[in-house]
């Protein structure tokens, strides 16, 4: 097994030690039931045991904060499973501030790194890539058959979600991330290199401020999707001291010093924006892009030296600890979680009958192929309120029209766009991305030159990579 989070362990140990010495000031682990908080620190969460009251094998599920959807899934799973019982271990106390939250996350990661973590890991706010590289998470490919890939799930999305040939996380839903823009100004072809993107903006006399929704963290956002151009994971080396990276810093300087700005038809017509960082997560999103950019709309993807740059990001993702004694049980729960049947329920809320299903609980595209196809079919059926009012698939403000049902042609275009995906979205919680965000602030403030900033990033990232070897 790879060396386990050497650098991370060193960084968080001090915080972890202070947390323990606080004698209860920060209760880093609290369970779903109040009684669980009392003995949570006594148990080794990574080692499943036998649940005495149910005579089922106990599986623990670690999370930072309680998600009602997750609670519902666990409750439904425990009712139907004859062999396993899942218990949620919440590392985040009911009352917390930023410092407590960070300490709780550090405790969570320390437990995982030292083999004291939970069987199943909720990866919300975690960098699955780096936990996987460190050997903390299992490769889920071991549980997926060829039939699963072809029939049960949207196969090309699973392929895109691989990290170095391994699948460290999986989720009931996914979104696509890319840059979409005015093809008359940036070219009509899908995909571009970073140099091509920078050149196209330069020819239009614009910099990163013309990239809608990229502001505040433009540089970090661009690097998230082209990180392989700067970091060689196999050799553990980094290369940020080059002319291309200097240009990226300059490109994003004005935008990263400004505000997060949404593009509008007016801003596009005036040339204030020529492209935008966007998500594809609903059946009407393509109509929205067409509404903004018109017939010249083109999905360029994020710039990279290979592929289209259209990236897959999992929402509500889960992984399995490498230390779990019952990984087959952990996968059994994950399969149940992905199927989404547990979302189908009726209940009363203040005397109002609420009917839920997958599409009311999750709002992105389902990874389950059957649900995915059903979402596309639903997008072509006009829906109405109880009062007979037509319901929009997507509502907009600021002069942008609402979007209603898809045509068969719209759905075909959606499928073509989803087929363009060829990579995963590198986590914004990554240590490397955090380093970049910290160091570019000095460049944007004029304190350091591009060369000095690149060298500082180079040294810190290389140190981090060396600690992982």
CSV table of C-alpha atoms in Angstrom, one decimal:
chain,number,residue,atom,x,y,z
A,1,UNK,CA,0.0,0.0,0.0
A,2,UNK,CA,1.1,3.5,-0.7
A,3,UNK,CA,2.5,5.7,2.0
A,4,UNK,CA,-0.5,7.1,3.9
A,5,UNK,CA,-0.9,10.8,4.0
A,6,UNK,CA,2.5,11.5,5.4
A,7,UNK,CA,2.3,15.2,4.8
A,8,UNK,CA,-1.3,15.5,5.9
A,9,UNK,CA,-0.6,13.6,9.1
A,10,UNK,CA,2.2,16.0,10.0
A,11,UNK,CA,0.1,19.1,9.3
A,12,UNK,CA,-3.0,18.0,11.2
A,13,UNK,CA,-1.4,16.3,14.2
A,14,UNK,CA,-0.9,19.6,16.1
A,15,UNK,CA,-4.6,20.5,15.6
A,16,UNK,CA,-5.6,17.0,16.5
A,17,UNK,CA,-3.5,17.1,19.7
A,18,UNK,CA,-5.0,20.4,20.8
A,19,UNK,CA,-8.5,19.1,20.1
A,20,UNK,CA,-7.9,16.1,22.4
A,21,UNK,CA,-6.3,18.3,25.1
A,22,UNK,CA,-9.3,20.7,25.0
A,23,UNK,CA,-11.1,18.2,27.3
A,24,UNK,CA,-14.4,18.3,25.5
A,25,UNK,CA,-14.3,21.8,24.1
A,26,UNK,CA,-14.5,20.3,20.6
A,27,UNK,CA,-16.5,17.1,20.4
A,28,UNK,CA,-15.1,16.1,17.0
A,29,UNK,CA,-17.2,12.9,16.6
A,30,UNK,CA,-20.9,12.7,17.4
A,31,UNK,CA,-23.3,10.0,16.1
A,32,UNK,CA,-26.8,10.1,14.8
A,33,UNK,CA,-28.2,9.1,18.1
A,34,UNK,CA,-27.3,11.2,21.2
A,35,UNK,CA,-26.0,8.1,22.9
A,36,UNK,CA,-23.4,7.6,20.2
A,37,UNK,CA,-21.5,10.7,21.1
A,38,UNK,CA,-20.7,9.3,24.5
A,39,UNK,CA,-18.7,6.4,23.2
A,40,UNK,CA,-17.7,7.5,19.7
A,41,UNK,CA,-14.1,8.2,20.8
A,42,UNK,CA,-13.8,4.7,22.3
A,43,UNK,CA,-14.4,2.7,19.2
A,44,UNK,CA,-12.2,2.0,16.2
A,45,UNK,CA,-14.4,3.2,13.4
A,46,UNK,CA,-12.4,1.4,10.7
A,47,UNK,CA,-13.0,-2.0,12.2
A,48,UNK,CA,-16.5,-3.2,11.7
A,49,UNK,CA,-18.1,-5.2,14.4
A,50,UNK,CA,-21.3,-7.1,15.1
A,51,UNK,CA,-24.3,-5.0,16.0
A,52,UNK,CA,-25.6,-6.8,19.1
A,53,UNK,CA,-29.2,-5.5,18.9
A,54,UNK,CA,-29.7,-6.5,15.3
A,55,UNK,CA,-27.2,-9.4,14.9
A,56,UNK,CA,-26.1,-7.8,11.7
A,57,UNK,CA,-22.5,-6.9,10.7
A,58,UNK,CA,-22.0,-3.2,11.7
A,59,UNK,CA,-20.7,-0.8,9.1
A,60,UNK,CA,-19.7,2.7,10.0
A,61,UNK,CA,-20.2,5.7,7.7
A,62,UNK,CA,-18.2,8.8,8.4
A,63,UNK,CA,-19.5,12.2,7.4
A,64,UNK,CA,-18.9,15.9,8.0
A,65,UNK,CA,-22.4,17.1,8.9
A,66,UNK,CA,-25.7,15.3,8.6
A,67,UNK,CA,-27.4,15.2,5.2
A,68,UNK,CA,-31.2,14.3,5.6
A,69,UNK,CA,-30.9,12.4,2.3
A,70,UNK,CA,-28.1,10.3,3.7
A,71,UNK,CA,-30.1,9.6,6.9
A,72,UNK,CA,-33.1,8.5,4.8
A,73,UNK,CA,-30.9,6.2,2.7
A,74,UNK,CA,-29.2,4.6,5.7
A,75,UNK,CA,-32.6,4.1,7.5
A,76,UNK,CA,-34.1,2.5,4.4
A,77,UNK,CA,-31.0,0.3,3.8
A,78,UNK,CA,-31.0,-1.0,7.4
A,79,UNK,CA,-34.7,-2.0,7.1
A,80,UNK,CA,-34.1,-4.1,4.0
A,81,UNK,CA,-30.6,-5.5,4.6
A,82,UNK,CA,-30.5,-8.9,6.2
A,83,UNK,CA,-26.8,-9.0,6.7
A,84,UNK,CA,-25.5,-5.4,7.4
A,85,UNK,CA,-26.3,-2.5,9.6
A,86,UNK,CA,-25.0,1.0,8.7
A,87,UNK,CA,-24.3,3.5,11.5
A,88,UNK,CA,-23.5,7.2,10.7
A,89,UNK,CA,-20.6,8.7,12.5
A,90,UNK,CA,-20.8,12.5,12.3
A,91,UNK,CA,-17.4,14.2,12.8
A,92,UNK,CA,-19.0,17.7,12.9
A,93,UNK,CA,-20.5,18.8,16.2
A,94,UNK,CA,-23.9,20.5,16.3
A,95,UNK,CA,-22.4,23.9,17.1
A,96,UNK,CA,-19.2,24.9,15.3
A,97,UNK,CA,-17.3,27.8,13.8
A,98,UNK,CA,-14.7,27.7,11.0
A,99,UNK,CA,-11.9,26.6,13.4
A,100,UNK,CA,-13.9,23.8,14.8
A,101,UNK,CA,-14.9,22.7,11.3
A,102,UNK,CA,-11.3,22.6,10.2
A,103,UNK,CA,-10.3,20.7,13.3
A,104,UNK,CA,-13.1,18.2,12.8
A,105,UNK,CA,-12.1,17.7,9.1
A,106,UNK,CA,-8.5,17.1,10.2
A,107,UNK,CA,-9.6,14.5,12.8
A,108,UNK,CA,-11.7,12.8,10.1
A,109,UNK,CA,-8.7,12.6,7.7
A,110,UNK,CA,-6.3,11.6,10.5
A,111,UNK,CA,-8.6,8.7,11.4
A,112,UNK,CA,-8.7,7.6,7.8
A,113,UNK,CA,-4.9,7.9,7.4
A,114,UNK,CA,-4.2,5.8,10.5
A,115,UNK,CA,-6.7,3.1,9.9
A,116,UNK,CA,-9.1,4.3,12.6
A,117,UNK,CA,-11.7,5.7,10.1
A,118,UNK,CA,-15.1,4.5,9.1
A,119,UNK,CA,-15.9,1.7,6.6
A,120,UNK,CA,-17.8,4.1,4.3
A,121,UNK,CA,-16.6,7.7,3.7
A,122,UNK,CA,-18.8,10.6,2.7
A,123,UNK,CA,-16.5,12.7,0.5
A,124,UNK,CA,-18.4,16.0,0.7
A,125,UNK,CA,-15.7,18.6,1.2
A,126,UNK,CA,-12.9,16.0,0.8
A,127,UNK,CA,-10.4,15.6,-2.0
A,128,UNK,CA,-11.1,12.0,-3.1
A,129,UNK,CA,-8.1,12.1,-5.6
A,130,UNK,CA,-5.5,12.8,-2.9
A,131,UNK,CA,-7.0,10.4,-0.4
A,132,UNK,CA,-7.0,7.8,-3.1
A,133,UNK,CA,-3.4,8.5,-4.1
A,134,UNK,CA,-2.4,8.1,-0.5
A,135,UNK,CA,-3.9,4.6,-0.3
A,136,UNK,CA,-6.7,5.6,2.1
A,137,UNK,CA,-9.6,4.8,-0.3
A,138,UNK,CA,-10.2,1.6,-2.1
A,139,UNK,CA,-10.4,1.3,-5.9
A,140,UNK,CA,-14.1,0.7,-6.6
A,141,UNK,CA,-13.3,-0.8,-10.0
A,142,UNK,CA,-12.9,-4.1,-8.0
A,143,UNK,CA,-16.7,-4.2,-7.5
A,144,UNK,CA,-17.8,-3.2,-11.0
A,145,UNK,CA,-18.4,-5.8,-13.6
A,146,UNK,CA,-18.4,-5.1,-17.4
A,147,UNK,CA,-22.2,-5.5,-17.4
A,148,UNK,CA,-22.5,-2.8,-14.6
A,149,UNK,CA,-20.5,-0.4,-16.7
A,150,UNK,CA,-22.5,-1.1,-19.9
A,151,UNK,CA,-26.0,-1.6,-18.5
A,152,UNK,CA,-26.4,-0.4,-15.0
A,153,UNK,CA,-24.5,2.9,-15.0
A,154,UNK,CA,-23.7,5.6,-17.5
A,155,UNK,CA,-20.5,4.0,-18.6
A,156,UNK,CA,-18.5,6.9,-20.1
A,157,UNK,CA,-19.1,8.9,-16.9
A,158,UNK,CA,-17.5,6.1,-14.8
A,159,UNK,CA,-14.5,6.1,-17.2
A,160,UNK,CA,-14.1,9.9,-16.9
A,161,UNK,CA,-14.2,9.7,-13.1
A,162,UNK,CA,-11.1,7.5,-13.0
A,163,UNK,CA,-8.0,8.9,-11.2
A,164,UNK,CA,-4.9,7.3,-12.6
A,165,UNK,CA,-6.9,4.2,-13.6
A,166,UNK,CA,-8.6,3.9,-10.3
A,167,UNK,CA,-12.1,4.9,-9.2
A,168,UNK,CA,-12.0,6.3,-5.6
A,169,UNK,CA,-15.5,7.7,-5.4
A,170,UNK,CA,-19.0,7.1,-6.7
A,171,UNK,CA,-22.3,9.0,-6.4
A,172,UNK,CA,-26.0,8.8,-7.4
A,173,UNK,CA,-25.6,12.0,-9.4
A,174,UNK,CA,-23.1,13.9,-11.6
A,175,UNK,CA,-22.7,17.2,-13.3
A,176,UNK,CA,-20.4,18.3,-16.2
A,177,UNK,CA,-18.2,21.3,-16.0
A,178,UNK,CA,-16.8,23.2,-19.0
A,179,UNK,CA,-16.4,26.6,-20.6
A,180,UNK,CA,-19.1,27.5,-23.1
A,181,UNK,CA,-18.8,30.6,-25.3
A,182,UNK,CA,-19.4,32.6,-28.5
A,183,UNK,CA,-17.9,30.5,-31.2
A,184,UNK,CA,-17.6,33.5,-33.6
A,185,UNK,CA,-15.0,34.8,-31.1
A,186,UNK,CA,-13.3,31.7,-29.7
A,187,UNK,CA,-13.8,29.1,-32.4
A,188,UNK,CA,-16.5,26.6,-33.1
A,189,UNK,CA,-14.4,23.4,-32.3
A,190,UNK,CA,-14.8,21.5,-29.1
A,191,UNK,CA,-11.7,21.6,-27.0
A,192,UNK,CA,-8.7,23.9,-26.9
A,193,UNK,CA,-5.3,24.1,-25.3
A,194,UNK,CA,-4.4,26.7,-22.7
A,195,UNK,CA,-2.3,28.5,-25.3
A,196,UNK,CA,-5.2,28.6,-27.7
A,197,UNK,CA,-7.6,29.9,-25.0
A,198,UNK,CA,-5.2,32.6,-24.0
A,199,UNK,CA,-4.6,33.6,-27.6
A,200,UNK,CA,-8.3,33.8,-28.5
A,201,UNK,CA,-9.0,36.1,-25.5
A,202,UNK,CA,-6.0,38.2,-26.4
A,203,UNK,CA,-7.2,38.6,-30.1
A,204,UNK,CA,-10.4,39.9,-28.7
A,205,UNK,CA,-8.5,42.4,-26.5
A,206,UNK,CA,-9.7,40.7,-23.3
A,207,UNK,CA,-8.3,38.8,-20.3
A,208,UNK,CA,-9.9,36.7,-17.6
A,209,UNK,CA,-12.5,39.4,-16.8
A,210,UNK,CA,-14.3,38.4,-20.0
A,211,UNK,CA,-14.8,34.8,-18.6
A,212,UNK,CA,-18.1,34.8,-16.8
A,213,UNK,CA,-18.4,33.0,-13.5
A,214,UNK,CA,-14.6,32.6,-13.4
A,215,UNK,CA,-13.9,35.6,-11.2
A,216,UNK,CA,-12.3,35.4,-7.7
A,217,UNK,CA,-10.5,32.1,-8.5
A,218,UNK,CA,-10.0,32.1,-12.3
A,219,UNK,CA,-6.4,30.8,-12.2
A,220,UNK,CA,-7.2,28.0,-9.7
A,221,UNK,CA,-10.3,27.0,-11.7
A,222,UNK,CA,-8.3,26.7,-15.0
A,223,UNK,CA,-5.6,24.7,-13.3
A,224,UNK,CA,-8.1,22.2,-11.8
A,225,UNK,CA,-8.9,20.9,-15.2
A,226,UNK,CA,-5.3,21.0,-16.7
A,227,UNK,CA,-3.4,19.9,-13.5
A,228,UNK,CA,-1.8,17.0,-15.5
A,229,UNK,CA,0.0,19.6,-17.6
A,230,UNK,CA,1.8,20.8,-14.5
A,231,UNK,CA,2.0,17.7,-12.2
A,232,UNK,CA,3.2,14.3,-13.2
A,233,UNK,CA,1.6,11.9,-10.7
A,234,UNK,CA,3.7,8.9,-11.7
A,235,UNK,CA,7.1,10.6,-11.2
A,236,UNK,CA,5.8,12.8,-8.4
A,237,UNK,CA,7.2,16.0,-10.0
A,238,UNK,CA,5.8,19.5,-10.7
A,239,UNK,CA,6.5,22.1,-13.3
A,240,UNK,CA,5.0,25.6,-12.8
A,241,UNK,CA,8.1,27.7,-13.7
A,242,UNK,CA,7.3,28.1,-17.4
A,243,UNK,CA,6.0,30.9,-19.7
A,244,UNK,CA,2.6,29.3,-20.1
A,245,UNK,CA,1.9,29.5,-16.3
A,246,UNK,CA,3.1,33.1,-16.2
A,247,UNK,CA,0.5,33.9,-18.9
A,248,UNK,CA,-2.2,32.1,-16.9
A,249,UNK,CA,-1.4,34.3,-13.8
A,250,UNK,CA,-1.6,37.4,-15.9
A,251,UNK,CA,-4.8,36.3,-17.6
A,252,UNK,CA,-6.6,35.8,-14.3
A,253,UNK,CA,-5.1,38.8,-12.4
A,254,UNK,CA,-7.9,41.3,-13.0
A,255,UNK,CA,-10.7,38.7,-12.6
A,256,UNK,CA,-9.3,37.2,-9.4
A,257,UNK,CA,-9.1,40.7,-7.9
A,258,UNK,CA,-12.7,41.4,-8.9
A,259,UNK,CA,-16.1,39.8,-8.3
A,260,UNK,CA,-17.9,36.6,-9.4
A,261,UNK,CA,-19.9,37.9,-12.3
A,262,UNK,CA,-22.8,36.2,-14.2
A,263,UNK,CA,-22.9,36.7,-17.9
A,264,UNK,CA,-26.1,38.1,-19.5
A,265,UNK,CA,-27.3,38.7,-23.0
A,266,UNK,CA,-26.3,42.3,-22.6
A,267,UNK,CA,-22.8,41.6,-21.3
A,268,UNK,CA,-22.3,39.2,-24.2
A,269,UNK,CA,-23.6,41.6,-26.8
A,270,UNK,CA,-21.3,44.4,-25.5
A,271,UNK,CA,-18.3,42.1,-25.5
A,272,UNK,CA,-17.9,42.3,-21.7
A,273,UNK,CA,-18.1,38.5,-21.7
A,274,UNK,CA,-17.2,36.2,-24.5
A,275,UNK,CA,-17.4,32.9,-22.6
A,276,UNK,CA,-18.5,31.5,-19.3
A,277,UNK,CA,-17.7,28.7,-16.8
A,278,UNK,CA,-20.8,26.6,-16.7
A,279,UNK,CA,-22.4,23.4,-15.3
A,280,UNK,CA,-24.6,20.9,-17.1
A,281,UNK,CA,-26.9,19.4,-14.5
A,282,UNK,CA,-30.5,19.7,-15.7
A,283,UNK,CA,-32.5,18.9,-18.8
A,284,UNK,CA,-32.9,22.6,-19.6
A,285,UNK,CA,-29.3,23.8,-19.3
A,286,UNK,CA,-28.5,23.4,-23.0
A,287,UNK,CA,-31.5,25.7,-23.7
A,288,UNK,CA,-30.0,28.2,-21.3
A,289,UNK,CA,-26.6,28.2,-23.1
A,290,UNK,CA,-28.4,28.6,-26.4
A,291,UNK,CA,-30.4,31.5,-24.9
A,292,UNK,CA,-27.2,33.2,-23.9
A,293,UNK,CA,-25.0,32.6,-26.9
A,294,UNK,CA,-27.5,31.9,-29.7
A,295,UNK,CA,-26.6,29.9,-32.8
A,296,UNK,CA,-22.9,30.5,-32.2
A,297,UNK,CA,-22.9,28.7,-28.9
A,298,UNK,CA,-20.0,26.3,-28.5
A,299,UNK,CA,-18.9,24.0,-25.6
A,300,UNK,CA,-15.1,24.5,-25.5
A,301,UNK,CA,-14.4,22.6,-22.3
A,302,UNK,CA,-11.6,23.7,-20.0
A,303,UNK,CA,-8.3,24.2,-21.7
A,304,UNK,CA,-5.9,21.3,-21.7
A,305,UNK,CA,-3.1,19.9,-23.8
A,306,UNK,CA,-5.2,16.8,-24.5
A,307,UNK,CA,-8.9,16.0,-25.0
A,308,UNK,CA,-12.0,18.1,-24.8
A,309,UNK,CA,-11.7,19.5,-21.3
A,310,UNK,CA,-15.3,18.6,-20.5
A,311,UNK,CA,-15.1,17.3,-16.9
A,312,UNK,CA,-17.2,15.1,-14.7
A,313,UNK,CA,-17.9,16.1,-11.1
A,314,UNK,CA,-19.7,13.7,-8.7
A,315,UNK,CA,-22.2,15.2,-6.2
A,316,UNK,CA,-22.9,13.5,-2.9
A,317,UNK,CA,-20.1,11.1,-3.5
A,318,UNK,CA,-19.0,8.1,-1.3
A,319,UNK,CA,-15.9,6.0,-1.0
A,320,UNK,CA,-14.7,2.9,0.9
A,321,UNK,CA,-11.9,2.9,3.4
A,322,UNK,CA,-8.9,0.7,2.5
A,323,UNK,CA,-9.0,-0.5,6.1
A,324,UNK,CA,-12.6,-1.7,6.1
A,325,UNK,CA,-12.9,-5.3,7.2
A,326,UNK,CA,-16.1,-5.7,5.2
A,327,UNK,CA,-15.6,-3.9,1.9
A,328,UNK,CA,-18.2,-6.1,0.3
A,329,UNK,CA,-20.8,-4.8,2.8
A,330,UNK,CA,-19.7,-1.2,2.2
A,331,UNK,CA,-20.2,-1.7,-1.6
A,332,UNK,CA,-23.6,-3.3,-0.9
A,333,UNK,CA,-24.7,-0.1,0.7
A,334,UNK,CA,-23.2,2.0,-2.1
A,335,UNK,CA,-25.1,0.1,-4.7
A,336,UNK,CA,-28.3,0.6,-2.7
A,337,UNK,CA,-27.5,4.3,-2.4
A,338,UNK,CA,-26.9,4.6,-6.2
A,339,UNK,CA,-30.2,2.8,-7.2
A,340,UNK,CA,-32.2,5.6,-5.6
A,341,UNK,CA,-35.3,3.4,-4.8
A,342,UNK,CA,-35.0,4.6,-1.1
A,343,UNK,CA,-36.0,8.1,-2.3
A,344,UNK,CA,-39.6,6.9,-3.1
A,345,UNK,CA,-41.7,7.7,-0.1
A,346,UNK,CA,-44.7,9.6,1.0
A,347,UNK,CA,-45.1,11.6,4.2
A,348,UNK,CA,-47.1,14.4,5.7
A,349,UNK,CA,-45.5,17.8,6.5
A,350,UNK,CA,-47.8,20.1,8.4
A,351,UNK,CA,-50.8,18.2,7.1
A,352,UNK,CA,-49.5,18.4,3.5
A,353,UNK,CA,-48.8,15.1,1.7
A,354,UNK,CA,-45.3,15.1,0.3
A,355,UNK,CA,-44.4,12.6,-2.4
A,356,UNK,CA,-40.7,12.2,-3.1
A,357,UNK,CA,-38.7,10.3,-5.7
A,358,UNK,CA,-35.1,10.4,-7.1
A,359,UNK,CA,-35.8,13.5,-9.2
A,360,UNK,CA,-37.2,15.6,-6.3
A,361,UNK,CA,-34.3,14.5,-3.9
A,362,UNK,CA,-31.4,14.8,-6.4
A,363,UNK,CA,-31.2,17.5,-9.1
A,364,UNK,CA,-28.2,16.6,-11.2
A,365,UNK,CA,-28.0,13.8,-13.8
A,366,UNK,CA,-28.4,10.2,-12.3
A,367,UNK,CA,-25.4,7.9,-12.7
A,368,UNK,CA,-27.9,5.0,-12.8
A,369,UNK,CA,-28.6,4.4,-16.5
A,370,UNK,CA,-32.3,3.7,-16.1
A,371,UNK,CA,-32.8,6.8,-14.0
A,372,UNK,CA,-30.7,8.8,-16.4
A,373,UNK,CA,-32.9,7.8,-19.4
A,374,UNK,CA,-36.0,8.6,-17.3
A,375,UNK,CA,-34.7,12.1,-16.5
A,376,UNK,CA,-34.2,12.8,-20.3
A,377,UNK,CA,-37.7,11.5,-21.0
A,378,UNK,CA,-39.3,13.6,-18.3
A,379,UNK,CA,-37.6,16.7,-19.7
A,380,UNK,CA,-39.7,16.2,-22.9
A,381,UNK,CA,-43.0,16.1,-21.0
A,382,UNK,CA,-44.7,19.4,-20.1
A,383,UNK,CA,-45.6,19.7,-16.4
A,384,UNK,CA,-48.2,21.8,-14.7
A,385,UNK,CA,-48.9,23.0,-11.2
A,386,UNK,CA,-52.1,22.0,-9.4
A,387,UNK,CA,-53.6,25.2,-10.6
A,388,UNK,CA,-52.9,24.4,-14.2
A,389,UNK,CA,-49.9,26.8,-14.6
A,390,UNK,CA,-47.1,25.6,-17.0
A,391,UNK,CA,-44.0,24.7,-15.0
A,392,UNK,CA,-40.6,25.7,-16.3
A,393,UNK,CA,-37.6,23.3,-16.3
A,394,UNK,CA,-35.4,26.2,-15.4
A,395,UNK,CA,-36.3,29.7,-14.2
A,396,UNK,CA,-34.1,32.7,-14.9
A,397,UNK,CA,-33.9,36.3,-13.9
A,398,UNK,CA,-32.5,39.5,-15.4
A,399,UNK,CA,-34.3,39.3,-18.7
A,400,UNK,CA,-33.3,35.7,-19.6
A,401,UNK,CA,-36.4,33.7,-20.4
A,402,UNK,CA,-37.6,30.6,-18.6
A,403,UNK,CA,-37.0,27.3,-20.3
A,404,UNK,CA,-39.6,24.7,-20.8
A,405,UNK,CA,-39.8,21.2,-22.3
A,406,UNK,CA,-37.0,19.7,-24.4
A,407,UNK,CA,-37.6,18.5,-28.0
A,408,UNK,CA,-36.1,15.2,-29.2
A,409,UNK,CA,-33.4,17.3,-30.9
A,410,UNK,CA,-32.6,19.0,-27.6
A,411,UNK,CA,-32.2,15.6,-25.9
A,412,UNK,CA,-29.9,14.4,-28.7
A,413,UNK,CA,-27.7,17.4,-28.3
A,414,UNK,CA,-27.6,16.8,-24.5
A,415,UNK,CA,-26.4,13.2,-25.2
A,416,UNK,CA,-23.8,14.5,-27.6
A,417,UNK,CA,-22.5,16.9,-25.0
A,418,UNK,CA,-22.4,14.3,-22.2
A,419,UNK,CA,-20.4,12.0,-24.6
A,420,UNK,CA,-17.8,14.8,-24.9
A,421,UNK,CA,-16.7,14.3,-21.2
A,422,UNK,CA,-13.2,12.9,-21.0
A,423,UNK,CA,-11.9,13.7,-17.5
A,424,UNK,CA,-12.8,14.1,-13.9
A,425,UNK,CA,-13.0,17.5,-12.1
A,426,UNK,CA,-10.0,17.8,-9.8
A,427,UNK,CA,-11.2,18.8,-6.4
A,428,UNK,CA,-11.0,22.4,-5.3
A,429,UNK,CA,-10.3,20.9,-1.8
A,430,UNK,CA,-7.0,19.5,-3.1
A,431,UNK,CA,-3.9,20.5,-1.2
A,432,UNK,CA,-2.3,21.6,-4.5
A,433,UNK,CA,-5.2,23.8,-5.5
A,434,UNK,CA,-5.2,25.4,-2.0
A,435,UNK,CA,-1.4,26.1,-2.3
A,436,UNK,CA,-2.0,27.8,-5.7
A,437,UNK,CA,-4.9,29.9,-4.3
A,438,UNK,CA,-2.8,31.0,-1.4
A,439,UNK,CA,0.3,32.0,-3.4
A,440,UNK,CA,-1.5,33.9,-6.3
A,441,UNK,CA,-2.9,36.4,-3.8
A,442,UNK,CA,0.6,37.9,-3.5
A,443,UNK,CA,0.9,38.2,-7.2
A,444,UNK,CA,-2.5,39.8,-7.6
A,445,UNK,CA,-1.6,42.3,-4.9
A,446,UNK,CA,1.6,43.2,-6.8
A,447,UNK,CA,3.8,41.9,-4.0
A,448,UNK,CA,5.5,39.2,-6.1
A,449,UNK,CA,6.2,38.8,-9.8
A,450,UNK,CA,4.8,36.0,-11.9
A,451,UNK,CA,8.2,34.3,-11.8
A,452,UNK,CA,8.5,34.6,-8.0
A,453,UNK,CA,4.9,33.4,-7.5
A,454,UNK,CA,5.5,30.4,-9.8
A,455,UNK,CA,8.7,29.5,-7.9
A,456,UNK,CA,6.9,29.6,-4.5
A,457,UNK,CA,4.1,27.4,-5.9
A,458,UNK,CA,6.7,25.0,-7.5
A,459,UNK,CA,8.6,24.6,-4.2
A,460,UNK,CA,5.5,24.0,-2.0
A,461,UNK,CA,3.8,21.6,-4.5
A,462,UNK,CA,7.1,19.7,-5.0
A,463,UNK,CA,7.5,19.4,-1.2
A,464,UNK,CA,4.0,18.0,-0.9
A,465,UNK,CA,4.6,15.5,-3.7
A,466,UNK,CA,7.9,14.4,-2.1
A,467,UNK,CA,6.1,13.8,1.1
A,468,UNK,CA,3.7,11.4,-0.7
A,469,UNK,CA,6.4,9.2,-2.1
